[in-house]
Every structure is written in structure tokens, then in C-alpha cells.
Amino acid sequence: MKAVLLGLFASLVISGCATHKSPTGRSQMLLFDEAQMSQMGAQSFDAMKKAEKISTNKQQTAYVNCVANRITAVLPDQSLNWEVVLFDSDQINAFALPGGHIGVYTGLLKVASDQDQLATVIGHEVAHVLANHGNEQVSRSQMTNAGMQMADIALGAGGVANKDLYMAGLGLGAQVGILLPFGRDQESESDELGLELMAKAGFNPAKSVTLWQNMAKAGGEQGPELFSTHPSHSTRIADLKALQAKVTPVYQAAKKQSLAKCQ
């Protein structure tokens, strides 16, 4: 049994080996190339457009496009033609997918009450794409699943009693020890990168704190941060406040440009 556990541990360690660096210098392992991720993103977005109701509110759609377009206009890679869709749903959410796809739910507009707050969310989601977080998640999931399959085979071959119990325990260990904290790292990184993007686009990064205070009110009580893929609201707000000194000069420089207000 000890040998099996050591083998699983080794396989999980291998899954953390770095082959790339994120925009903030964090180590990453990416198993898929850009074309593969773009294809996955396009397929997922097409499926969502078929499954979800798309808003017919022209004013709200134009408003969301205005904010999103200003964010994507400051990205280092201008080769993508970003597609933005406003979904008619009470979900307080938004997302961005590899290949240049942004989805925003109308429910978010009730919480993100101005252009700066909406830019906080869109900047955060676009930052996930910029930092290859989708590739990371798919890569790590694939490697972790491979390690679990190896452990399952080894336990079965060794005739270990209560194999299902051991596998359940190993699965929890992988989830809490690797996948969930990894998700929190991505979220914090996207907060930082998203602030930089919105500041460059001329949106007030100080409003990010207001946005997440509103999110905390709308989201209710959270479970323990240990078992969440997102930082707690209090952690996120504290981190955003700490980043203001870094991004405020960027915002002040961008304000000197003549930027039309999104409304």
C-alpha cells in the first residue's frame, strides 16, 4: 500500500512540473497548443449559444460590447476578433474562452452597477484566457486522472481490501491538495492581471473593491476557503486593495486619452 501511495504522489508531482511561465511568472504546465485550445473554446461557446437564451436588449448588448471592446483593445495580442454575447439569465456571472469569446449574463448587470465594475469582471475573465488558465486546468485534470487510474489499477492488482475506500480518500486528497488550491491561484492571478487590463483601458480599478463588496452581498455566506476554487470575498477584497498602488498610475495615464463612456 505504501508503494502505491508513493507512486500516486510521484505522478501528482509530475503533473506540477513547469514547462511555461504565466504573465506573472508563475510556473505552468500546458499540454495543449493554442490551436487546440481555440477549437475547444469555439466549440464550447457555440454549444452555449444554442443552449442559453441570448438577450435581445440592444442597449444592454451595446453597453457590454463597449466595455469588452475597450478591454480587448489593450491586449498584447490583437490578432483575435473577440465575440461578445449577452445571455438573458439571472446568473451573476461572466466568462471568457480561448479563441476570443466572452459571455456575460444579464444578472451580472444588476450587481456590477457601472462601467468600471463591469470592466472588473470582464477584465478578470479575459485575464484567465491571457494567462492560459483553461489550458492549465485541462492539463492538470488530465494528469491527475491518469494518476488516479494508475492507483486504481495498482490497488486492484495488489488485492487490497477496501479499495473503493482508499480511492475515495485519494480522490479527496487530490481535489483539496492540488486542484482546488490551484484554482485559487488562478483566480488571484486573474484579479491582478484583470486590474491591469481595466486600468490600461481607462476604467477605474478602485471600483473593483466596490464590485466585490456588492458580490459579497449578493452571494451570501461562503463555505471554508479551503474547499473553494475561489478566494473568500474578504481575501479577494484585501488583495484588490493592496494592488491599487500598482495600477492607479496606469489608470491615471489612460485617463489622459479621450475615451467614450460606456452606458
PDB file of C-alpha atoms in Angstrom:
ATOM      1  CA  MET A   1       0.000   0.000   0.000  1.00  0.00           C
ATOM      2  CA  LYS A   2       2.841   2.386   0.874  1.00  0.00           C
ATOM      3  CA  ALA A   3       4.421   1.807  -2.524  1.00  0.00           C
ATOM      4  CA  VAL A   4       1.115   2.543  -4.234  1.00  0.00           C
ATOM      5  CA  LEU A   5       0.699   5.804  -2.339  1.00  0.00           C
ATOM      6  CA  LEU A   6       4.256   6.831  -3.182  1.00  0.00           C
ATOM      7  CA  GLY A   7       3.569   6.046  -6.844  1.00  0.00           C
ATOM      8  CA  LEU A   8       0.450   8.196  -6.806  1.00  0.00           C
ATOM      9  CA  PHE A   9       2.317  11.008  -5.079  1.00  0.00           C
ATOM     10  CA  ALA A  10       5.040  10.846  -7.719  1.00  0.00           C
ATOM     11  CA  SER A  11       2.506  11.016 -10.528  1.00  0.00           C
ATOM     12  CA  LEU A  12       0.859  14.061  -8.974  1.00  0.00           C
ATOM     13  CA  VAL A  13       4.218  15.747  -8.503  1.00  0.00           C
ATOM     14  CA  ILE A  14       4.954  15.136 -12.186  1.00  0.00           C
ATOM     15  CA  SER A  15       1.676  16.873 -13.011  1.00  0.00           C
ATOM     16  CA  GLY A  16       3.055  20.010 -11.379  1.00  0.00           C
ATOM     17  CA  CYS A  17       6.242  20.162 -13.434  1.00  0.00           C
ATOM     18  CA  ALA A  18       6.566  23.521 -15.157  1.00  0.00           C
ATOM     19  CA  THR A  19       7.112  23.983 -18.867  1.00  0.00           C
ATOM     20  CA  HIS A  20       5.845  27.564 -19.148  1.00  0.00           C
ATOM     21  CA  LYS A  21       5.580  30.777 -17.171  1.00  0.00           C
ATOM     22  CA  SER A  22       2.371  32.727 -16.666  1.00  0.00           C
ATOM     23  CA  PRO A  23       2.331  36.525 -17.227  1.00  0.00           C
ATOM     24  CA  THR A  24       3.065  36.993 -13.505  1.00  0.00           C
ATOM     25  CA  GLY A  25       5.945  34.484 -13.588  1.00  0.00           C
ATOM     26  CA  ARG A  26       4.075  31.573 -12.015  1.00  0.00           C
ATOM     27  CA  SER A  27       5.111  28.092 -13.178  1.00  0.00           C
ATOM     28  CA  GLN A  28       2.657  26.382 -15.524  1.00  0.00           C
ATOM     29  CA  MET A  29       2.329  23.045 -17.276  1.00  0.00           C
ATOM     30  CA  LEU A  30       0.483  23.263 -20.608  1.00  0.00           C
ATOM     31  CA  LEU A  31      -0.219  20.071 -22.545  1.00  0.00           C
ATOM     32  CA  PHE A  32      -2.249  21.618 -25.378  1.00  0.00           C
ATOM     33  CA  ASP A  33      -1.265  24.061 -28.103  1.00  0.00           C
ATOM     34  CA  GLU A  34      -3.057  27.313 -28.853  1.00  0.00           C
ATOM     35  CA  ALA A  35      -4.947  25.899 -31.841  1.00  0.00           C
ATOM     36  CA  GLN A  36      -6.373  23.045 -29.758  1.00  0.00           C
ATOM     37  CA  MET A  37      -7.494  25.419 -27.005  1.00  0.00           C
ATOM     38  CA  SER A  38      -9.064  27.796 -29.536  1.00  0.00           C
ATOM     39  CA  GLN A  39     -11.005  24.901 -31.027  1.00  0.00           C
ATOM     40  CA  MET A  40     -12.223  23.826 -27.582  1.00  0.00           C
ATOM     41  CA  GLY A  41     -13.247  27.401 -26.820  1.00  0.00           C
ATOM     42  CA  ALA A  42     -15.146  27.812 -30.084  1.00  0.00           C
ATOM     43  CA  GLN A  43     -16.981  24.514 -29.663  1.00  0.00           C
ATOM     44  CA  SER A  44     -17.926  25.314 -26.072  1.00  0.00           C
ATOM     45  CA  PHE A  45     -19.152  28.799 -26.996  1.00  0.00           C
ATOM     46  CA  ASP A  46     -21.228  27.511 -29.912  1.00  0.00           C
ATOM     47  CA  ALA A  47     -22.834  24.944 -27.605  1.00  0.00           C
ATOM     48  CA  MET A  48     -23.637  27.633 -25.030  1.00  0.00           C
ATOM     49  CA  LYS A  49     -25.228  29.896 -27.648  1.00  0.00           C
ATOM     50  CA  LYS A  50     -27.526  27.038 -28.614  1.00  0.00           C
ATOM     51  CA  ALA A  51     -28.366  26.085 -25.044  1.00  0.00           C
ATOM     52  CA  GLU A  52     -28.707  29.554 -23.480  1.00  0.00           C
ATOM     53  CA  LYS A  53     -31.130  32.361 -24.311  1.00  0.00           C
ATOM     54  CA  ILE A  54     -29.370  35.321 -25.919  1.00  0.00           C
ATOM     55  CA  SER A  55     -30.549  38.778 -24.835  1.00  0.00           C
ATOM     56  CA  THR A  56     -32.444  40.894 -27.344  1.00  0.00           C
ATOM     57  CA  ASN A  57     -31.909  44.096 -25.319  1.00  0.00           C
ATOM     58  CA  LYS A  58     -29.964  46.236 -27.786  1.00  0.00           C
ATOM     59  CA  GLN A  59     -28.967  48.906 -25.268  1.00  0.00           C
ATOM     60  CA  GLN A  60     -27.547  46.412 -22.756  1.00  0.00           C
ATOM     61  CA  THR A  61     -25.827  44.461 -25.524  1.00  0.00           C
ATOM     62  CA  ALA A  62     -24.160  47.623 -26.863  1.00  0.00           C
ATOM     63  CA  TYR A  63     -23.095  48.578 -23.335  1.00  0.00           C
ATOM     64  CA  VAL A  64     -21.493  45.185 -22.646  1.00  0.00           C
ATOM     65  CA  ASN A  65     -19.773  45.234 -26.041  1.00  0.00           C
ATOM     66  CA  CYS A  66     -18.398  48.717 -25.350  1.00  0.00           C
ATOM     67  CA  VAL A  67     -16.783  47.622 -22.069  1.00  0.00           C
ATOM     68  CA  ALA A  68     -15.497  44.336 -23.504  1.00  0.00           C
ATOM     69  CA  ASN A  69     -14.076  46.001 -26.632  1.00  0.00           C
ATOM     70  CA  ARG A  70     -12.126  48.523 -24.570  1.00  0.00           C
ATOM     71  CA  ILE A  71     -10.640  45.686 -22.508  1.00  0.00           C
ATOM     72  CA  THR A  72      -9.653  43.559 -25.503  1.00  0.00           C
ATOM     73  CA  ALA A  73      -8.220  46.620 -27.294  1.00  0.00           C
ATOM     74  CA  VAL A  74      -5.354  46.773 -24.767  1.00  0.00           C
ATOM     75  CA  LEU A  75      -4.388  43.101 -25.008  1.00  0.00           C
ATOM     76  CA  PRO A  76      -0.855  42.427 -26.276  1.00  0.00           C
ATOM     77  CA  ASP A  77      -2.207  40.062 -28.942  1.00  0.00           C
ATOM     78  CA  GLN A  78      -4.523  41.880 -31.347  1.00  0.00           C
ATOM     79  CA  SER A  79      -4.888  39.005 -33.797  1.00  0.00           C
ATOM     80  CA  LEU A  80      -8.203  37.795 -32.331  1.00  0.00           C
ATOM     81  CA  ASN A  81     -11.611  39.116 -33.325  1.00  0.00           C
ATOM     82  CA  TRP A  82     -13.373  38.810 -29.973  1.00  0.00           C
ATOM     83  CA  GLU A  83     -17.007  37.718 -29.985  1.00  0.00           C
ATOM     84  CA  VAL A  84     -19.153  39.102 -27.166  1.00  0.00           C
ATOM     85  CA  VAL A  85     -22.580  37.690 -26.289  1.00  0.00           C
ATOM     86  CA  LEU A  86     -25.016  38.864 -23.612  1.00  0.00           C
ATOM     87  CA  PHE A  87     -27.034  35.929 -22.278  1.00  0.00           C
ATOM     88  CA  ASP A  88     -30.508  36.539 -20.862  1.00  0.00           C
ATOM     89  CA  SER A  89     -30.180  34.888 -17.463  1.00  0.00           C
ATOM     90  CA  ASP A  90     -30.375  35.851 -13.794  1.00  0.00           C
ATOM     91  CA  GLN A  91     -26.936  34.319 -13.204  1.00  0.00           C
ATOM     92  CA  ILE A  92     -24.489  36.799 -11.706  1.00  0.00           C
ATOM     93  CA  ASN A  93     -21.634  35.660 -13.887  1.00  0.00           C
ATOM     94  CA  ALA A  94     -19.464  36.115 -16.964  1.00  0.00           C
ATOM     95  CA  PHE A  95     -16.749  34.100 -18.687  1.00  0.00           C
ATOM     96  CA  ALA A  96     -14.159  34.210 -21.455  1.00  0.00           C
ATOM     97  CA  LEU A  97     -12.941  31.289 -23.539  1.00  0.00           C
ATOM     98  CA  PRO A  98      -9.771  30.627 -25.551  1.00  0.00           C
ATOM     99  CA  GLY A  99     -10.016  31.762 -29.139  1.00  0.00           C
ATOM    100  CA  GLY A 100     -11.687  35.087 -28.334  1.00  0.00           C
ATOM    101  CA  HIS A 101     -15.144  34.537 -26.809  1.00  0.00           C
ATOM    102  CA  ILE A 102     -16.788  36.496 -23.994  1.00  0.00           C
ATOM    103  CA  GLY A 103     -20.120  35.681 -22.390  1.00  0.00           C
ATOM    104  CA  VAL A 104     -21.909  37.958 -19.932  1.00  0.00           C
ATOM    105  CA  TYR A 105     -25.173  37.184 -18.126  1.00  0.00           C
ATOM    106  CA  THR A 106     -27.766  39.913 -17.643  1.00  0.00           C
ATOM    107  CA  GLY A 107     -27.910  39.087 -13.927  1.00  0.00           C
ATOM    108  CA  LEU A 108     -24.399  40.466 -13.557  1.00  0.00           C
ATOM    109  CA  LEU A 109     -25.579  43.921 -14.656  1.00  0.00           C
ATOM    110  CA  LYS A 110     -27.711  44.140 -11.505  1.00  0.00           C
ATOM    111  CA  VAL A 111     -24.608  43.759  -9.310  1.00  0.00           C
ATOM    112  CA  ALA A 112     -21.946  45.434 -11.481  1.00  0.00           C
ATOM    113  CA  SER A 113     -23.772  48.750 -11.424  1.00  0.00           C
ATOM    114  CA  ASP A 114     -21.445  50.863 -13.592  1.00  0.00           C
ATOM    115  CA  GLN A 115     -18.930  50.505 -16.407  1.00  0.00           C
ATOM    116  CA  ASP A 116     -15.945  50.236 -14.054  1.00  0.00           C
ATOM    117  CA  GLN A 117     -17.478  47.410 -12.040  1.00  0.00           C
ATOM    118  CA  LEU A 118     -18.441  45.545 -15.215  1.00  0.00           C
ATOM    119  CA  ALA A 119     -14.898  46.078 -16.536  1.00  0.00           C
ATOM    120  CA  THR A 120     -13.590  44.464 -13.329  1.00  0.00           C
ATOM    121  CA  VAL A 121     -15.413  41.243 -14.152  1.00  0.00           C
ATOM    122  CA  ILE A 122     -14.712  41.230 -17.883  1.00  0.00           C
ATOM    123  CA  GLY A 123     -11.054  42.109 -17.295  1.00  0.00           C
ATOM    124  CA  HIS A 124     -10.802  39.255 -14.806  1.00  0.00           C
ATOM    125  CA  GLU A 125     -12.347  36.747 -17.219  1.00  0.00           C
ATOM    126  CA  VAL A 126     -10.221  37.861 -20.176  1.00  0.00           C
ATOM    127  CA  ALA A 127      -7.162  37.557 -17.917  1.00  0.00           C
ATOM    128  CA  HIS A 128      -7.973  33.860 -17.479  1.00  0.00           C
ATOM    129  CA  VAL A 129      -7.540  33.472 -21.250  1.00  0.00           C
ATOM    130  CA  LEU A 130      -4.466  35.697 -21.372  1.00  0.00           C
ATOM    131  CA  ALA A 131      -2.774  33.565 -18.693  1.00  0.00           C
ATOM    132  CA  ASN A 132      -3.708  30.212 -20.313  1.00  0.00           C
ATOM    133  CA  HIS A 133      -5.698  29.115 -17.273  1.00  0.00           C
ATOM    134  CA  GLY A 134      -8.043  26.953 -19.332  1.00  0.00           C
ATOM    135  CA  ASN A 135      -5.057  25.064 -20.729  1.00  0.00           C
ATOM    136  CA  GLU A 136      -3.684  24.647 -17.211  1.00  0.00           C
ATOM    137  CA  GLN A 137      -6.921  23.270 -15.826  1.00  0.00           C
ATOM    138  CA  VAL A 138      -7.412  20.792 -18.657  1.00  0.00           C
ATOM    139  CA  SER A 139      -3.757  19.739 -18.463  1.00  0.00           C
ATOM    140  CA  ARG A 140      -3.754  19.222 -14.706  1.00  0.00           C
ATOM    141  CA  SER A 141      -7.077  17.430 -14.773  1.00  0.00           C
ATOM    142  CA  GLN A 142      -5.776  15.053 -17.413  1.00  0.00           C
ATOM    143  CA  MET A 143      -2.601  14.332 -15.453  1.00  0.00           C
ATOM    144  CA  THR A 144      -4.463  13.882 -12.164  1.00  0.00           C
ATOM    145  CA  ASN A 145      -6.955  11.499 -13.763  1.00  0.00           C
ATOM    146  CA  ALA A 146      -4.062   9.482 -15.167  1.00  0.00           C
ATOM    147  CA  GLY A 147      -2.539   9.226 -11.689  1.00  0.00           C
ATOM    148  CA  MET A 148      -5.841   8.095 -10.179  1.00  0.00           C
ATOM    149  CA  GLN A 149      -6.240   5.430 -12.864  1.00  0.00           C
ATOM    150  CA  MET A 150      -2.738   4.134 -12.135  1.00  0.00           C
ATOM    151  CA  ALA A 151      -3.537   3.923  -8.410  1.00  0.00           C
ATOM    152  CA  ASP A 152      -6.805   2.125  -9.118  1.00  0.00           C
ATOM    153  CA  ILE A 153      -5.012  -0.479 -11.245  1.00  0.00           C
ATOM    154  CA  ALA A 154      -2.271  -0.970  -8.636  1.00  0.00           C
ATOM    155  CA  LEU A 155      -4.752  -1.380  -5.779  1.00  0.00           C
ATOM    156  CA  GLY A 156      -6.731  -3.907  -7.765  1.00  0.00           C
ATOM    157  CA  ALA A 157      -3.653  -5.895  -8.794  1.00  0.00           C
ATOM    158  CA  GLY A 158      -2.416  -5.999  -5.185  1.00  0.00           C
ATOM    159  CA  GLY A 159      -5.667  -7.426  -3.875  1.00  0.00           C
ATOM    160  CA  VAL A 160      -6.013  -4.569  -1.367  1.00  0.00           C
ATOM    161  CA  ALA A 161      -9.116  -4.759   0.788  1.00  0.00           C
ATOM    162  CA  ASN A 162     -11.466  -1.739   0.856  1.00  0.00           C
ATOM    163  CA  LYS A 163     -10.074  -0.471  -2.455  1.00  0.00           C
ATOM    164  CA  ASP A 164     -13.061   1.835  -3.001  1.00  0.00           C
ATOM    165  CA  LEU A 165     -12.486   3.457   0.386  1.00  0.00           C
ATOM    166  CA  TYR A 166      -8.825   4.099  -0.413  1.00  0.00           C
ATOM    167  CA  MET A 167      -9.709   5.511  -3.835  1.00  0.00           C
ATOM    168  CA  ALA A 168     -12.260   7.868  -2.297  1.00  0.00           C
ATOM    169  CA  GLY A 169      -9.621   9.098   0.127  1.00  0.00           C
ATOM    170  CA  LEU A 170      -7.055   9.552  -2.621  1.00  0.00           C
ATOM    171  CA  GLY A 171      -9.582  11.445  -4.707  1.00  0.00           C
ATOM    172  CA  LEU A 172     -10.314  13.855  -1.866  1.00  0.00           C
ATOM    173  CA  GLY A 173      -6.594  14.353  -1.321  1.00  0.00           C
ATOM    174  CA  ALA A 174      -6.043  15.210  -4.966  1.00  0.00           C
ATOM    175  CA  GLN A 175      -9.035  17.562  -5.006  1.00  0.00           C
ATOM    176  CA  VAL A 176      -8.194  19.516  -1.854  1.00  0.00           C
ATOM    177  CA  GLY A 177      -4.417  19.303  -2.142  1.00  0.00           C
ATOM    178  CA  ILE A 178      -3.963  20.083  -5.816  1.00  0.00           C
ATOM    179  CA  LEU A 179      -6.975  21.050  -7.904  1.00  0.00           C
ATOM    180  CA  LEU A 180      -8.759  23.466  -5.572  1.00  0.00           C
ATOM    181  CA  PRO A 181      -5.726  25.459  -4.374  1.00  0.00           C
ATOM    182  CA  PHE A 182      -4.560  25.591  -7.956  1.00  0.00           C
ATOM    183  CA  GLY A 183      -7.882  27.162  -8.879  1.00  0.00           C
ATOM    184  CA  ARG A 184      -7.465  29.784  -6.169  1.00  0.00           C
ATOM    185  CA  ASP A 185      -4.023  30.666  -7.548  1.00  0.00           C
ATOM    186  CA  GLN A 186      -5.566  31.215 -10.961  1.00  0.00           C
ATOM    187  CA  GLU A 187      -8.335  33.386  -9.545  1.00  0.00           C
ATOM    188  CA  SER A 188      -5.885  35.605  -7.663  1.00  0.00           C
ATOM    189  CA  GLU A 189      -3.668  35.891 -10.725  1.00  0.00           C
ATOM    190  CA  SER A 190      -6.653  36.873 -12.861  1.00  0.00           C
ATOM    191  CA  ASP A 191      -7.626  39.515 -10.321  1.00  0.00           C
ATOM    192  CA  GLU A 192      -4.164  41.069 -10.642  1.00  0.00           C
ATOM    193  CA  LEU A 193      -3.985  40.835 -14.437  1.00  0.00           C
ATOM    194  CA  GLY A 194      -7.597  41.967 -14.783  1.00  0.00           C
ATOM    195  CA  LEU A 195      -6.910  45.106 -12.765  1.00  0.00           C
ATOM    196  CA  GLU A 196      -4.015  45.948 -15.070  1.00  0.00           C
ATOM    197  CA  LEU A 197      -6.185  45.413 -18.151  1.00  0.00           C
ATOM    198  CA  MET A 198      -9.060  47.571 -16.902  1.00  0.00           C
ATOM    199  CA  ALA A 199      -6.657  50.318 -15.809  1.00  0.00           C
ATOM    200  CA  LYS A 200      -4.989  50.357 -19.244  1.00  0.00           C
ATOM    201  CA  ALA A 201      -8.440  50.549 -20.819  1.00  0.00           C
ATOM    202  CA  GLY A 202      -9.277  53.642 -18.748  1.00  0.00           C
ATOM    203  CA  PHE A 203     -11.584  52.010 -16.194  1.00  0.00           C
ATOM    204  CA  ASN A 204     -11.188  52.924 -12.528  1.00  0.00           C
ATOM    205  CA  PRO A 205      -9.521  49.958 -10.728  1.00  0.00           C
ATOM    206  CA  ALA A 206     -10.676  51.288  -7.342  1.00  0.00           C
ATOM    207  CA  LYS A 207     -14.204  50.259  -8.337  1.00  0.00           C
ATOM    208  CA  SER A 208     -13.061  46.618  -8.253  1.00  0.00           C
ATOM    209  CA  VAL A 209     -13.327  46.759  -4.466  1.00  0.00           C
ATOM    210  CA  THR A 210     -16.883  48.072  -4.704  1.00  0.00           C
ATOM    211  CA  LEU A 211     -17.751  45.345  -7.178  1.00  0.00           C
ATOM    212  CA  TRP A 212     -16.600  42.555  -4.894  1.00  0.00           C
ATOM    213  CA  GLN A 213     -18.317  44.136  -1.916  1.00  0.00           C
ATOM    214  CA  ASN A 214     -21.503  44.003  -3.988  1.00  0.00           C
ATOM    215  CA  MET A 215     -20.719  40.403  -4.940  1.00  0.00           C
ATOM    216  CA  ALA A 216     -20.344  39.507  -1.259  1.00  0.00           C
ATOM    217  CA  LYS A 217     -23.783  40.967  -0.510  1.00  0.00           C
ATOM    218  CA  ALA A 218     -25.360  39.176  -3.472  1.00  0.00           C
ATOM    219  CA  GLY A 219     -23.606  35.841  -2.904  1.00  0.00           C
ATOM    220  CA  GLY A 220     -24.451  35.261   0.743  1.00  0.00           C
ATOM    221  CA  GLU A 221     -22.356  33.142   3.076  1.00  0.00           C
ATOM    222  CA  GLN A 222     -19.378  31.264   1.644  1.00  0.00           C
ATOM    223  CA  GLY A 223     -18.023  27.920   2.765  1.00  0.00           C
ATOM    224  CA  PRO A 224     -14.467  27.475   4.088  1.00  0.00           C
ATOM    225  CA  GLU A 225     -11.885  28.882   1.674  1.00  0.00           C
ATOM    226  CA  LEU A 226     -10.017  25.546   1.865  1.00  0.00           C
ATOM    227  CA  PHE A 227     -12.842  23.863  -0.067  1.00  0.00           C
ATOM    228  CA  SER A 228     -13.408  26.585  -2.647  1.00  0.00           C
ATOM    229  CA  THR A 229     -11.848  27.235  -6.035  1.00  0.00           C
ATOM    230  CA  HIS A 230     -12.241  30.962  -5.391  1.00  0.00           C
ATOM    231  CA  PRO A 231     -10.658  33.077  -2.675  1.00  0.00           C
ATOM    232  CA  SER A 232     -13.089  34.206   0.025  1.00  0.00           C
ATOM    233  CA  HIS A 233     -14.655  37.617  -0.539  1.00  0.00           C
ATOM    234  CA  SER A 234     -12.629  39.109   2.316  1.00  0.00           C
ATOM    235  CA  THR A 235      -9.351  37.719   0.928  1.00  0.00           C
ATOM    236  CA  ARG A 236     -10.136  38.938  -2.567  1.00  0.00           C
ATOM    237  CA  ILE A 237     -11.102  42.435  -1.398  1.00  0.00           C
ATOM    238  CA  ALA A 238      -7.968  42.744   0.720  1.00  0.00           C
ATOM    239  CA  ASP A 239      -5.791  41.674  -2.219  1.00  0.00           C
ATOM    240  CA  LEU A 240      -7.503  44.140  -4.562  1.00  0.00           C
ATOM    241  CA  LYS A 241      -6.938  46.980  -2.115  1.00  0.00           C
ATOM    242  CA  ALA A 242      -3.258  46.051  -1.877  1.00  0.00           C
ATOM    243  CA  LEU A 243      -2.915  46.181  -5.681  1.00  0.00           C
ATOM    244  CA  GLN A 244      -4.350  49.703  -6.056  1.00  0.00           C
ATOM    245  CA  ALA A 245      -0.984  51.431  -5.637  1.00  0.00           C
ATOM    246  CA  LYS A 246       0.375  49.433  -8.568  1.00  0.00           C
ATOM    247  CA  VAL A 247      -2.474  50.013 -11.037  1.00  0.00           C
ATOM    248  CA  THR A 248      -3.615  53.547 -10.156  1.00  0.00           C
ATOM    249  CA  PRO A 249      -0.755  55.243 -12.103  1.00  0.00           C
ATOM    250  CA  VAL A 250      -1.682  53.102 -15.126  1.00  0.00           C
ATOM    251  CA  TYR A 251      -5.273  54.287 -14.845  1.00  0.00           C
ATOM    252  CA  GLN A 252      -4.227  57.924 -14.443  1.00  0.00           C
ATOM    253  CA  ALA A 253      -2.160  57.695 -17.639  1.00  0.00           C
ATOM    254  CA  ALA A 254      -5.038  56.090 -19.546  1.00  0.00           C
ATOM    255  CA  LYS A 255      -7.465  58.806 -18.399  1.00  0.00           C
ATOM    256  CA  LYS A 256      -5.492  61.356 -20.387  1.00  0.00           C
ATOM    257  CA  GLN A 257      -6.844  59.729 -23.542  1.00  0.00           C
ATOM    258  CA  SER A 258     -10.252  60.653 -24.880  1.00  0.00           C
ATOM    259  CA  LEU A 259     -12.313  57.543 -24.085  1.00  0.00           C
ATOM    260  CA  ALA A 260     -16.051  57.451 -24.621  1.00  0.00           C
ATOM    261  CA  LYS A 261     -18.074  56.360 -21.599  1.00  0.00           C
ATOM    262  CA  CYS A 262     -19.901  53.049 -21.940  1.00  0.00           C
ATOM    263  CA  GLN A 263     -23.554  53.435 -20.970  1.00  0.00           C
TER     264      GLN A 263
END
